Amino acid sequence: MIKLSKFEMIEGQPNETQIEEWVQTYFFNLMNILNGFFAHVDIQEAYTRFKSVPFEQLVRDELEDEQEQIINLAVTKIIELYEAEVSFMESYLEI
């Protein structure tokens, strides 16, 4: 069976821009879903629940048929987005 990648290769290297765009879209789609739930709890509870979401594993599962290099790039980017969101929530909570 032929496995088709979601991402282009440029001179044998994954297209990082395309991976970053995919991760941003994936993250913000998840955030839209989560915000629907978080709207019903206070910010401290939302923060606690958000911190328990396994973003890294979700990306790994979503990209399980991709090359390890692509998965690692996507995981690095999702962690950056996650940490930025946590930092924003912490500043709001004054933690």
mmCIF file of C-alpha atoms in Angstrom:
data_model
loop_
_atom_site.group_PDB
_atom_site.id
_atom_site.type_symbol
_atom_site.label_atom_id
_atom_site.label_comp_id
_atom_site.label_asym_id
_atom_site.label_seq_id
_atom_site.Cartn_x
_atom_site.Cartn_y
_atom_site.Cartn_z
ATOM 1 C CA MET A 1 0.000 0.000 0.000
ATOM 2 C CA ILE A 2 1.287 3.432 -0.893
ATOM 3 C CA LYS A 3 1.342 5.948 1.937
ATOM 4 C CA LEU A 4 0.725 9.498 0.863
ATOM 5 C CA SER A 5 2.008 12.296 3.047
ATOM 6 C CA LYS A 6 0.002 15.378 3.894
ATOM 7 C CA PHE A 7 3.173 17.383 3.385
ATOM 8 C CA GLU A 8 5.474 18.168 0.494
ATOM 9 C CA MET A 9 9.178 17.390 0.512
ATOM 10 C CA ILE A 10 11.655 19.997 -0.718
ATOM 11 C CA GLU A 11 15.028 18.564 -1.687
ATOM 12 C CA GLY A 12 14.405 15.576 0.557
ATOM 13 C CA GLN A 13 13.357 17.696 3.553
ATOM 14 C CA PRO A 14 9.822 18.221 4.841
ATOM 15 C CA ASN A 15 8.237 21.555 3.996
ATOM 16 C CA GLU A 16 8.421 23.154 7.456
ATOM 17 C CA THR A 17 6.119 26.016 6.537
ATOM 18 C CA GLN A 18 3.430 23.586 5.461
ATOM 19 C CA ILE A 19 3.840 21.565 8.682
ATOM 20 C CA GLU A 20 3.651 24.715 10.817
ATOM 21 C CA GLU A 21 0.491 25.829 9.015
ATOM 22 C CA TRP A 22 -1.075 22.397 9.545
ATOM 23 C CA VAL A 23 -0.190 22.457 13.254
ATOM 24 C CA GLN A 24 -1.588 25.960 13.719
ATOM 25 C CA THR A 25 -4.840 24.973 12.029
ATOM 26 C CA TYR A 26 -5.030 21.758 14.063
ATOM 27 C CA PHE A 27 -4.311 23.561 17.345
ATOM 28 C CA PHE A 28 -6.804 26.363 16.764
ATOM 29 C CA ASN A 29 -9.498 23.900 15.670
ATOM 30 C CA LEU A 30 -8.955 22.020 18.933
ATOM 31 C CA MET A 31 -9.035 25.304 20.839
ATOM 32 C CA ASN A 32 -12.393 26.164 19.268
ATOM 33 C CA ILE A 33 -13.793 22.845 20.455
ATOM 34 C CA LEU A 34 -12.250 23.181 23.921
ATOM 35 C CA ASN A 35 -13.458 26.758 24.316
ATOM 36 C CA GLY A 36 -16.995 25.478 23.912
ATOM 37 C CA PHE A 37 -16.457 23.436 27.058
ATOM 38 C CA PHE A 38 -14.297 25.966 28.896
ATOM 39 C CA ALA A 39 -16.966 28.640 28.516
ATOM 40 C CA HIS A 40 -18.980 26.798 31.152
ATOM 41 C CA VAL A 41 -16.304 26.778 33.877
ATOM 42 C CA ASP A 42 -14.240 29.443 35.616
ATOM 43 C CA ILE A 43 -10.781 30.327 34.331
ATOM 44 C CA GLN A 44 -8.954 28.338 37.025
ATOM 45 C CA GLU A 45 -10.878 25.186 36.110
ATOM 46 C CA ALA A 46 -10.337 25.856 32.399
ATOM 47 C CA TYR A 47 -6.607 26.259 33.069
ATOM 48 C CA THR A 48 -6.451 22.977 34.989
ATOM 49 C CA ARG A 49 -8.368 21.120 32.311
ATOM 50 C CA PHE A 50 -6.360 22.673 29.490
ATOM 51 C CA LYS A 51 -3.102 21.558 31.074
ATOM 52 C CA SER A 52 -4.338 17.964 31.020
ATOM 53 C CA VAL A 53 -4.999 17.879 27.263
ATOM 54 C CA PRO A 54 -2.344 15.634 25.639
ATOM 55 C CA PHE A 55 -1.628 17.840 22.615
ATOM 56 C CA GLU A 56 1.649 16.077 21.826
ATOM 57 C CA GLN A 57 -0.009 12.665 21.760
ATOM 58 C CA LEU A 58 -2.931 13.962 19.709
ATOM 59 C CA VAL A 59 -0.512 15.222 17.048
ATOM 60 C CA ARG A 60 1.474 11.978 17.127
ATOM 61 C CA ASP A 61 -1.733 9.985 16.668
ATOM 62 C CA GLU A 62 -2.970 12.251 13.865
ATOM 63 C CA LEU A 63 0.346 11.967 12.004
ATOM 64 C CA GLU A 64 1.168 8.343 12.798
ATOM 65 C CA ASP A 65 1.667 7.451 9.117
ATOM 66 C CA GLU A 66 4.114 10.304 8.518
ATOM 67 C CA GLN A 67 7.906 10.219 8.765
ATOM 68 C CA GLU A 68 9.368 10.658 12.239
ATOM 69 C CA GLN A 69 11.041 13.917 11.180
ATOM 70 C CA ILE A 70 7.655 15.379 10.216
ATOM 71 C CA ILE A 71 6.064 14.201 13.453
ATOM 72 C CA ASN A 72 8.877 15.714 15.518
ATOM 73 C CA LEU A 73 8.547 19.078 13.752
ATOM 74 C CA ALA A 74 4.793 19.067 14.327
ATOM 75 C CA VAL A 75 5.196 18.111 17.995
ATOM 76 C CA THR A 76 7.740 20.888 18.536
ATOM 77 C CA LYS A 77 5.340 23.437 17.053
ATOM 78 C CA ILE A 78 2.285 22.218 19.000
ATOM 79 C CA ILE A 79 4.284 22.396 22.233
ATOM 80 C CA GLU A 80 5.203 26.007 21.408
ATOM 81 C CA LEU A 81 1.549 26.888 20.829
ATOM 82 C CA TYR A 82 0.488 25.016 23.974
ATOM 83 C CA GLU A 83 3.112 26.788 26.111
ATOM 84 C CA ALA A 84 2.077 30.181 24.732
ATOM 85 C CA GLU A 85 -1.554 29.460 25.618
ATOM 86 C CA VAL A 86 -0.589 28.266 29.110
ATOM 87 C CA SER A 87 1.497 31.408 29.594
ATOM 88 C CA PHE A 88 -1.437 33.575 28.513
ATOM 89 C CA MET A 89 -3.775 31.792 30.928
ATOM 90 C CA GLU A 90 -1.233 32.064 33.753
ATOM 91 C CA SER A 91 -0.817 35.785 33.189
ATOM 92 C CA TYR A 92 -4.573 36.168 33.279
ATOM 93 C CA LEU A 93 -4.668 34.195 36.538
ATOM 94 C CA GLU A 94 -1.594 36.055 37.813
ATOM 95 C CA ILE A 95 0.210 32.776 38.535
#
